[in-house]
Short mmCIF file of C-alpha atoms and ligand atoms in Angstrom, two decimals:
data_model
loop_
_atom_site.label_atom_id
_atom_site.label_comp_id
_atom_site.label_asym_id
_atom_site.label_seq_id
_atom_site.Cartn_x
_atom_site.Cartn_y
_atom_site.Cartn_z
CA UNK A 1 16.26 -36.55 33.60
CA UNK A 2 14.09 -39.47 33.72
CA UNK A 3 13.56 -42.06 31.13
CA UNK A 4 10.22 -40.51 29.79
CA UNK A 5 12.31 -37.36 29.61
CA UNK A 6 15.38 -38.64 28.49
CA UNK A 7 13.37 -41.00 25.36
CA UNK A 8 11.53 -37.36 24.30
CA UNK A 9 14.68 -35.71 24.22
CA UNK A 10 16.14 -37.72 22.51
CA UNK A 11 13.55 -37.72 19.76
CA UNK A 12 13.06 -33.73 19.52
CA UNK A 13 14.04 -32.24 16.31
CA UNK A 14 16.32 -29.04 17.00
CA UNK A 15 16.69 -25.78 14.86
CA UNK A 16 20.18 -25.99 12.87
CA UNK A 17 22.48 -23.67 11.75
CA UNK A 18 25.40 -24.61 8.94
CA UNK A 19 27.88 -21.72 10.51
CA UNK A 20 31.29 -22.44 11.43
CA UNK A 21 31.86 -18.80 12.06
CA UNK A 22 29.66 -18.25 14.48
CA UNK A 23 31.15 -20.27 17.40
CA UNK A 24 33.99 -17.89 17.01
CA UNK A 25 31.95 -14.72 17.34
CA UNK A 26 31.94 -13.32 21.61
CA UNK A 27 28.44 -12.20 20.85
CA UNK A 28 25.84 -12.55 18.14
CA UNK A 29 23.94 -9.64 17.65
CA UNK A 30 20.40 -10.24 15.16
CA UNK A 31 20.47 -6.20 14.41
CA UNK A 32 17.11 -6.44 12.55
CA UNK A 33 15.52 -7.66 15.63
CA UNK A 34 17.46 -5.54 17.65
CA UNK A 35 18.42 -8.89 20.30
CA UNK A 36 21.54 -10.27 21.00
CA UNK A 37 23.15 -13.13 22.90
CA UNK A 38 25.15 -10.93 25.05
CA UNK A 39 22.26 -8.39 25.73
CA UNK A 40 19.27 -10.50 26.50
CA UNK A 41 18.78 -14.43 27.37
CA UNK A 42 17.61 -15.40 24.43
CA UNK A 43 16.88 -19.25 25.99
CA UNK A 44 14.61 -17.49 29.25
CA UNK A 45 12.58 -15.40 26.13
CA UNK A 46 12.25 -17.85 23.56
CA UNK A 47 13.50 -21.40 24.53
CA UNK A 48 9.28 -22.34 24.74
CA UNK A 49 8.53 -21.42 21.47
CA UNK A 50 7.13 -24.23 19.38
CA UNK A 51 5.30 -22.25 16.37
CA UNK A 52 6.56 -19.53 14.57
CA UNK A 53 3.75 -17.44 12.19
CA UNK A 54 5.39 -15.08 9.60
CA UNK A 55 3.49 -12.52 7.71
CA UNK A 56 4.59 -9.28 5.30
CA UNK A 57 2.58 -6.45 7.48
CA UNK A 58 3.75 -5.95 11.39
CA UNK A 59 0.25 -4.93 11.77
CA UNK A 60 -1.62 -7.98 10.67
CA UNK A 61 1.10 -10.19 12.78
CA UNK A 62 0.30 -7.62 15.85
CA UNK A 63 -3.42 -8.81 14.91
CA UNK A 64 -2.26 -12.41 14.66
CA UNK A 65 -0.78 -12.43 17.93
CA UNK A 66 -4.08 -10.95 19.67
CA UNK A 67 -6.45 -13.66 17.79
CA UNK A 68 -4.24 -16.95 18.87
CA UNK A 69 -4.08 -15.31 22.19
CA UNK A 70 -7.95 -15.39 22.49
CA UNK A 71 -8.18 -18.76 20.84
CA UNK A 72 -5.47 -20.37 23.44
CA UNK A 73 -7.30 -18.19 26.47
CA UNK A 74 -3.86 -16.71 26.84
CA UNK A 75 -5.40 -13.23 26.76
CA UNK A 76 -3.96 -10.81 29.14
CA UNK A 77 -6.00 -7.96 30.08
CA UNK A 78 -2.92 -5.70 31.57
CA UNK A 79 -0.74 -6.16 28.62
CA UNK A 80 -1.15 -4.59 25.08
CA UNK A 81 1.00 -7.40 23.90
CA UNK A 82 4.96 -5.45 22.98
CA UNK A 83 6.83 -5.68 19.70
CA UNK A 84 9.50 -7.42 21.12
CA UNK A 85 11.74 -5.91 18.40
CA UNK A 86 10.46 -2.27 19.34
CA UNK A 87 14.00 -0.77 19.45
CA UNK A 88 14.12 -1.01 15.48
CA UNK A 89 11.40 -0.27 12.45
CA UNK A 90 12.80 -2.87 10.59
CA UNK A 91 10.27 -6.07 11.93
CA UNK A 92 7.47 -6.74 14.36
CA UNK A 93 8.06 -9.62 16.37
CA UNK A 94 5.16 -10.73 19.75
CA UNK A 95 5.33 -13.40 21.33
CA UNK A 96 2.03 -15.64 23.29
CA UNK A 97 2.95 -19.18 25.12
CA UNK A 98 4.27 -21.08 22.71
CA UNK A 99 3.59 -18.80 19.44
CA UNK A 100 5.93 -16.41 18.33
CA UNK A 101 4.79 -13.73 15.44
CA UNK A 102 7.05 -12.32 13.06
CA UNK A 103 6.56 -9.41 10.91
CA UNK A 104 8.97 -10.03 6.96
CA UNK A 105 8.61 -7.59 5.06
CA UNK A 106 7.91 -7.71 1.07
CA UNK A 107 10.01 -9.89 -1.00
CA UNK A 108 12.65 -12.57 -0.86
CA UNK A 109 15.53 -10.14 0.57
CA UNK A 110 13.14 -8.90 3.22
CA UNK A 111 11.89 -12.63 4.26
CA UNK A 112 15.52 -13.88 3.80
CA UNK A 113 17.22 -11.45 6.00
CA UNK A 114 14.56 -11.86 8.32
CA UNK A 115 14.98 -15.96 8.46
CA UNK A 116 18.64 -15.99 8.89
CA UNK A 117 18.17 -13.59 12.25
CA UNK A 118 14.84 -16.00 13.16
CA UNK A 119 16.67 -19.43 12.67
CA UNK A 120 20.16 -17.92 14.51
CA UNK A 121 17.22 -16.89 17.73
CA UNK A 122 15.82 -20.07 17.53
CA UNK A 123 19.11 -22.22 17.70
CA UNK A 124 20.63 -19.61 20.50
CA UNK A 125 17.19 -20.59 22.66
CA UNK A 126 18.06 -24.00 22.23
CA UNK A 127 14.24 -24.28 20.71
CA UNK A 128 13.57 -27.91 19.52
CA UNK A 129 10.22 -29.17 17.08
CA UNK A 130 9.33 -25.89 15.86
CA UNK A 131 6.37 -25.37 12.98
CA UNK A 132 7.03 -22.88 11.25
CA UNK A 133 3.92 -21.33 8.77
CA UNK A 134 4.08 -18.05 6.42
CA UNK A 135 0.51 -16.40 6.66
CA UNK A 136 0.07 -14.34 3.42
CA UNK A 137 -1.99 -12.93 0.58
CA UNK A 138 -1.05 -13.87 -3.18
CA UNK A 139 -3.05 -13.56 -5.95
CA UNK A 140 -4.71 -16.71 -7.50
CA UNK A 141 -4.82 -18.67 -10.62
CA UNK A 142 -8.25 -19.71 -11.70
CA UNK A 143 -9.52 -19.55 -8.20
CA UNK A 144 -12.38 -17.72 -6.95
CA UNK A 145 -10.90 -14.66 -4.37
CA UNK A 146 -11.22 -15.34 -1.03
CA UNK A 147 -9.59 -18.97 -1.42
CA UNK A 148 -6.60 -20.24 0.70
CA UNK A 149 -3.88 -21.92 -0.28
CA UNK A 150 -2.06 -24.30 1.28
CA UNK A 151 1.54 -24.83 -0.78
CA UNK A 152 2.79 -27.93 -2.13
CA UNK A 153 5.86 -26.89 -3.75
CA UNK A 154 7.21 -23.02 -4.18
CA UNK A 155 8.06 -22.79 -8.33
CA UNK A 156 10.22 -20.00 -9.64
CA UNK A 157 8.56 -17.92 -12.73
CA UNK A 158 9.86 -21.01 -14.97
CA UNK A 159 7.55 -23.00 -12.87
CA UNK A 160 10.56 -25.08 -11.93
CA UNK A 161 10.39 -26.17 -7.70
CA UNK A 162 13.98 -23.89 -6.99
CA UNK A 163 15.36 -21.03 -5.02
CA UNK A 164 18.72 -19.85 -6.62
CA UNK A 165 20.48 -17.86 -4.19
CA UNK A 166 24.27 -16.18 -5.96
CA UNK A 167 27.21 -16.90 -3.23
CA UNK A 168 30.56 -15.61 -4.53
CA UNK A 169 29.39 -14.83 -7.70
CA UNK A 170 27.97 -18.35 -8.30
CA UNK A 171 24.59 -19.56 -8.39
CA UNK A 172 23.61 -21.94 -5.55
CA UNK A 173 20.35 -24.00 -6.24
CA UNK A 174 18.28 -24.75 -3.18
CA UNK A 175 15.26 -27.32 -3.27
CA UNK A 176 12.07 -25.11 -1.96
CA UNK A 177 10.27 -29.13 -0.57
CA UNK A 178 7.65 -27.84 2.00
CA UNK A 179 6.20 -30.43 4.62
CA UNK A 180 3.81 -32.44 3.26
CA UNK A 181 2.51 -34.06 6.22
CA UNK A 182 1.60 -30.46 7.48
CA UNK A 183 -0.10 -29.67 4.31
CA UNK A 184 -2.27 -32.23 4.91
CA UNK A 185 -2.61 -31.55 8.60
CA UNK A 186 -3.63 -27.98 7.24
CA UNK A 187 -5.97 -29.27 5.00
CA UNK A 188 -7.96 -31.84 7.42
CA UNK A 189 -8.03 -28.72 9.79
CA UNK A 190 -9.54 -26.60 7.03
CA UNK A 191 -12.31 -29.82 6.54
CA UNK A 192 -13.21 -29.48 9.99
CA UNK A 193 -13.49 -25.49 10.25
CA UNK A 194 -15.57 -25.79 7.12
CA UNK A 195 -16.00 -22.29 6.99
CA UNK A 196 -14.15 -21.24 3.20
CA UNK A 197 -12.87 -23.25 0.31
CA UNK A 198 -8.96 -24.32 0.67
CA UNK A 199 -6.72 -26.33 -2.10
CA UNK A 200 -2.95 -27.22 -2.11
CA UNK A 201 -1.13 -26.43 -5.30
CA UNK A 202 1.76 -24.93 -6.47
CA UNK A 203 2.51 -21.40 -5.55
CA UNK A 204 4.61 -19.69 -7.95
CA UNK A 205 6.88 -16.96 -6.18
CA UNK A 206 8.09 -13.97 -8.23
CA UNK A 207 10.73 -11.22 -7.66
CA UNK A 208 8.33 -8.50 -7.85
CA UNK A 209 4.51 -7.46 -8.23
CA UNK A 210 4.04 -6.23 -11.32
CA UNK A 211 6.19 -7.40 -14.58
CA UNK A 212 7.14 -10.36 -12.22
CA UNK A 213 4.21 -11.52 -12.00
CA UNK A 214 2.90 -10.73 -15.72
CA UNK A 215 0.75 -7.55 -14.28
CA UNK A 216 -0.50 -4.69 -17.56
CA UNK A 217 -0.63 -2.20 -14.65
CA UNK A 218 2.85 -1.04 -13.58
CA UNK A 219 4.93 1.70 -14.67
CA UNK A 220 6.88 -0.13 -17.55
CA UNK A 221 5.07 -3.54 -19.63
CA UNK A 222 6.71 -4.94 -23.04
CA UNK A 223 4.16 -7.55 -23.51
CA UNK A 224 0.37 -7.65 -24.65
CA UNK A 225 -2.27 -9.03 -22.79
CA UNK A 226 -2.47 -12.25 -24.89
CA UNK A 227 1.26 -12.42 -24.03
CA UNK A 228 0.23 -12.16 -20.05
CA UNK A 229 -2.92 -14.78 -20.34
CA UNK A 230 -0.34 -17.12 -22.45
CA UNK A 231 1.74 -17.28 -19.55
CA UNK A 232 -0.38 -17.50 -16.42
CA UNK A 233 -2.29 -20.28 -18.40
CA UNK A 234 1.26 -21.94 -18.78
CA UNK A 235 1.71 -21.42 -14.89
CA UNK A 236 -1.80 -22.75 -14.58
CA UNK A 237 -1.15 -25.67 -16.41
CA UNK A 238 1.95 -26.25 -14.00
CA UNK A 239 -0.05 -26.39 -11.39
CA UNK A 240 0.31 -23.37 -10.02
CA UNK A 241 -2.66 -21.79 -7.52
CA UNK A 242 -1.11 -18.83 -6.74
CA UNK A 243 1.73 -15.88 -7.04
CA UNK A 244 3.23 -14.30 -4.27
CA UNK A 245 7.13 -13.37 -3.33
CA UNK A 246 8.52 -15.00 -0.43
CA UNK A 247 7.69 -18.49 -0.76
CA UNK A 248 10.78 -19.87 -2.40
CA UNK A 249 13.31 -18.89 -0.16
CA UNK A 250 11.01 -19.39 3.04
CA UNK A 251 10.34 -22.59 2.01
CA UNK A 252 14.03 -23.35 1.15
CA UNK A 253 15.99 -21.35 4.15
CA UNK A 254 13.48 -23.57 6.78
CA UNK A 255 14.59 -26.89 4.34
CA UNK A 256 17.90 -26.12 5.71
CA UNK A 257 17.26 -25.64 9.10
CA UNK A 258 15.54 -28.62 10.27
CA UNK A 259 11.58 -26.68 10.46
CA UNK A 260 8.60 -28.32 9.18
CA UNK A 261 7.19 -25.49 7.49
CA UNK A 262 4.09 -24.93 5.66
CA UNK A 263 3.06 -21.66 3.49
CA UNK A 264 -0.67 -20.67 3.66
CA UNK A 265 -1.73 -17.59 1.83
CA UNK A 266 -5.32 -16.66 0.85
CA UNK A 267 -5.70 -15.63 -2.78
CA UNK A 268 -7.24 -11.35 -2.94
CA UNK A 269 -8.06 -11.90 -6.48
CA UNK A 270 -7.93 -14.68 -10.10
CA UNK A 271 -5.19 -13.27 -12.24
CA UNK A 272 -6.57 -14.80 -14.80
CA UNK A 273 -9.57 -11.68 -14.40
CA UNK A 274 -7.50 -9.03 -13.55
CA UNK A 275 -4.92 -7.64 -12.20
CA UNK A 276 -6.00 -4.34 -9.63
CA UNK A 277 -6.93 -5.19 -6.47
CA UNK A 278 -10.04 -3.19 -6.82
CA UNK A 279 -12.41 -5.13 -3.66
CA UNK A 280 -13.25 -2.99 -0.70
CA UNK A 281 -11.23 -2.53 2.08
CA UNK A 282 -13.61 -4.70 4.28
CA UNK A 283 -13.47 -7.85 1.34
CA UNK A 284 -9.65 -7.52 1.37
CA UNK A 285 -9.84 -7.68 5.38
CA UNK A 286 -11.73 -10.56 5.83
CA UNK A 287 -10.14 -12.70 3.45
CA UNK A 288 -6.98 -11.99 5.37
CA UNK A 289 -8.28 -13.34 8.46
CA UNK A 290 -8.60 -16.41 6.75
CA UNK A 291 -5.22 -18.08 6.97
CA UNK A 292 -4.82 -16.86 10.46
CA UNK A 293 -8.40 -18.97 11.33
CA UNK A 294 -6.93 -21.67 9.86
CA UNK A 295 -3.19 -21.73 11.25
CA UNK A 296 -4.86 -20.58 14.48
CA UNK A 297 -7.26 -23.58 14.62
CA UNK A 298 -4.00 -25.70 13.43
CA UNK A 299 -2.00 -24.75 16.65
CA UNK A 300 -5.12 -25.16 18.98
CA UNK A 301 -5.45 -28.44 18.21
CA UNK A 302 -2.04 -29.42 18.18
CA UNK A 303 -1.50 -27.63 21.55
CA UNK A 304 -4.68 -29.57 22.82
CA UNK A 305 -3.61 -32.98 21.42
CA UNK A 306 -0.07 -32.85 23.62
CA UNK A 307 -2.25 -31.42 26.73
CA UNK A 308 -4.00 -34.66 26.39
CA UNK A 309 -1.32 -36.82 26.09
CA UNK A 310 0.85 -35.46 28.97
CA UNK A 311 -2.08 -35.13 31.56
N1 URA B 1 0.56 -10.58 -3.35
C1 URA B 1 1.20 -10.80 -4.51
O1 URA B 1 2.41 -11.02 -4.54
N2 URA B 1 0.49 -10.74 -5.65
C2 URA B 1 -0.83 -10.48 -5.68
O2 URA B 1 -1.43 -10.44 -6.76
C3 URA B 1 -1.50 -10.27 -4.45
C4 URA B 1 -0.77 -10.32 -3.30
#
């Protein structure tokens, strides 16, 4: 190693784990990805990786993965790009250069699950100054659909900026901080894209869809609707943009393990108006694409920026 090398080394961030029990384990097998240390090299697959995208649907990841591809001219015209967790149903996972794409799920146990497998892969690859950025949709507070937003602090539904997660029987409390200086990073790439309106606020992230997040429209509701506007104008005046249901523990599992980590999630409707998602299929679509444009713009640059400085 020269001293170039040796000085970068030396200042790369790596992924952690907090797990005396797994030095003692012969092999550590990540069923929901359906990988394991003893079955495939985890280090030759994944040891490059330095951005991680997360998303709920395997299919809009899939579509991820083919966009950043085009945008990095990493295309390649004999492969249809394989789920590299294809022996399971349970996630998505595709990989291009640097970018890996992981399918999560719905909901903090799905993301969570999902996280503790992701974080274990990317500390058995030995993978070092990893981004890590959930892609999602939420519904917004005051905001006009379509917008994306770029998280400043996950709240719970008491607008308080927590994850409790029950070990043992007891309550743990977990601080849900996000990268700040990748917020903004976000947000100066958004300035120059200049193509749709982004904010950072608060994103407020429930345990469900519907009574969770103060919805008339699901099978049971105890409350009125002046009851529900009370409320999201309370969140509102918290400064929360926008509900959704993996943020908190996202936000607090990558805390934990070292990743800068951003959320970005464009907003399909203003809760404040409504609560069906009533827009057409092609309106729900496009806004979608919006926080991959964004993150996908994000990585270019960054990617282009360290081209520069090594050549
Ligand atoms: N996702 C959510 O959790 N809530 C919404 O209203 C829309 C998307």
């Amino acid at each position: 190693m020269d001293s170039k090398d040796e000085g970068s080394a030396l200042c790369s961030s790596p992924v952690y784990v907090h797990n005396p029990h797994l030095d003692a384990l012969k092999e550590d097998i990540l069923y929901h990805f359906s990988l394991g240390t003893e079955t495939h090299n985890l280090q030759d697959m994944f040891g490059d990786v330095k951005f991680v995208c997360v998303g709920g649907s395997p299919w809009r990841m899939k579509a991820f993965t083919e966009y950043i591809a085009a945008e990095l001219g990493m295309e390649d015209p004999q492969s249809e790009y394989p789920n590299i967790c294809a022996g399971t149903d349970r996630y998505a996972m595709y990989k291009v250069g640097p970018v890996l794409s992981v399918s999560h799920g719905m909901g903090i146990p799905s993301i969570a699950i999902m996280l503790h497998e992701l974080i274990k892969l990317l500390y058995h690859a030995k993978c070092t100054d990893v981004t890590i950025i959930r892609i999602g949709t939420s519904g917004g507070v005051g905001l006009e659909p379509g917008t994306v937003v770029v998280t400043k602090q996950s709240v719970d539904p008491t607008f308080q900026p927590r994850f409790e997660q029950v070990i043992l029987g007891k309550t743990v409390v977990r601080n849900t901080d996000l990268d700040q200086s990748l917020a903004e990073d976000l947000l100066q790439c958004n300035k120059e894209l200049n193509q749709f309106k982004t904010v950072v606020g608060n994103t407020m992230c429930t345990l469900d869809f519907y009574e969770g997040q103060a919805r008339l429209d699901g099978a049971f509701c105890s409350y009125t609707e002046k009851d529900k506007q009370e409320y999201l104008n309370k969140a509102q005046e918290a400064g929360v943009c926008n509900i959704e249901m993996e943020s908190s523990v996202f936000a607090a599992m990558c805390k934990l393990s070292g990743l800068r980590a951003a959320v970005v999630c464009v907003t399909l409707l203003d809760r404040l108006k409504g609560d069906q998602l009533g827009s057409s299929h092609e309106v729900l679509h496009s806004y979608q694409q919006r926080p991959q444009i964004l993150v996908g713009y994000y990585i270019k640059k960054q990617l282009n920026a360290k081209a520069a400085k090594d050549s």
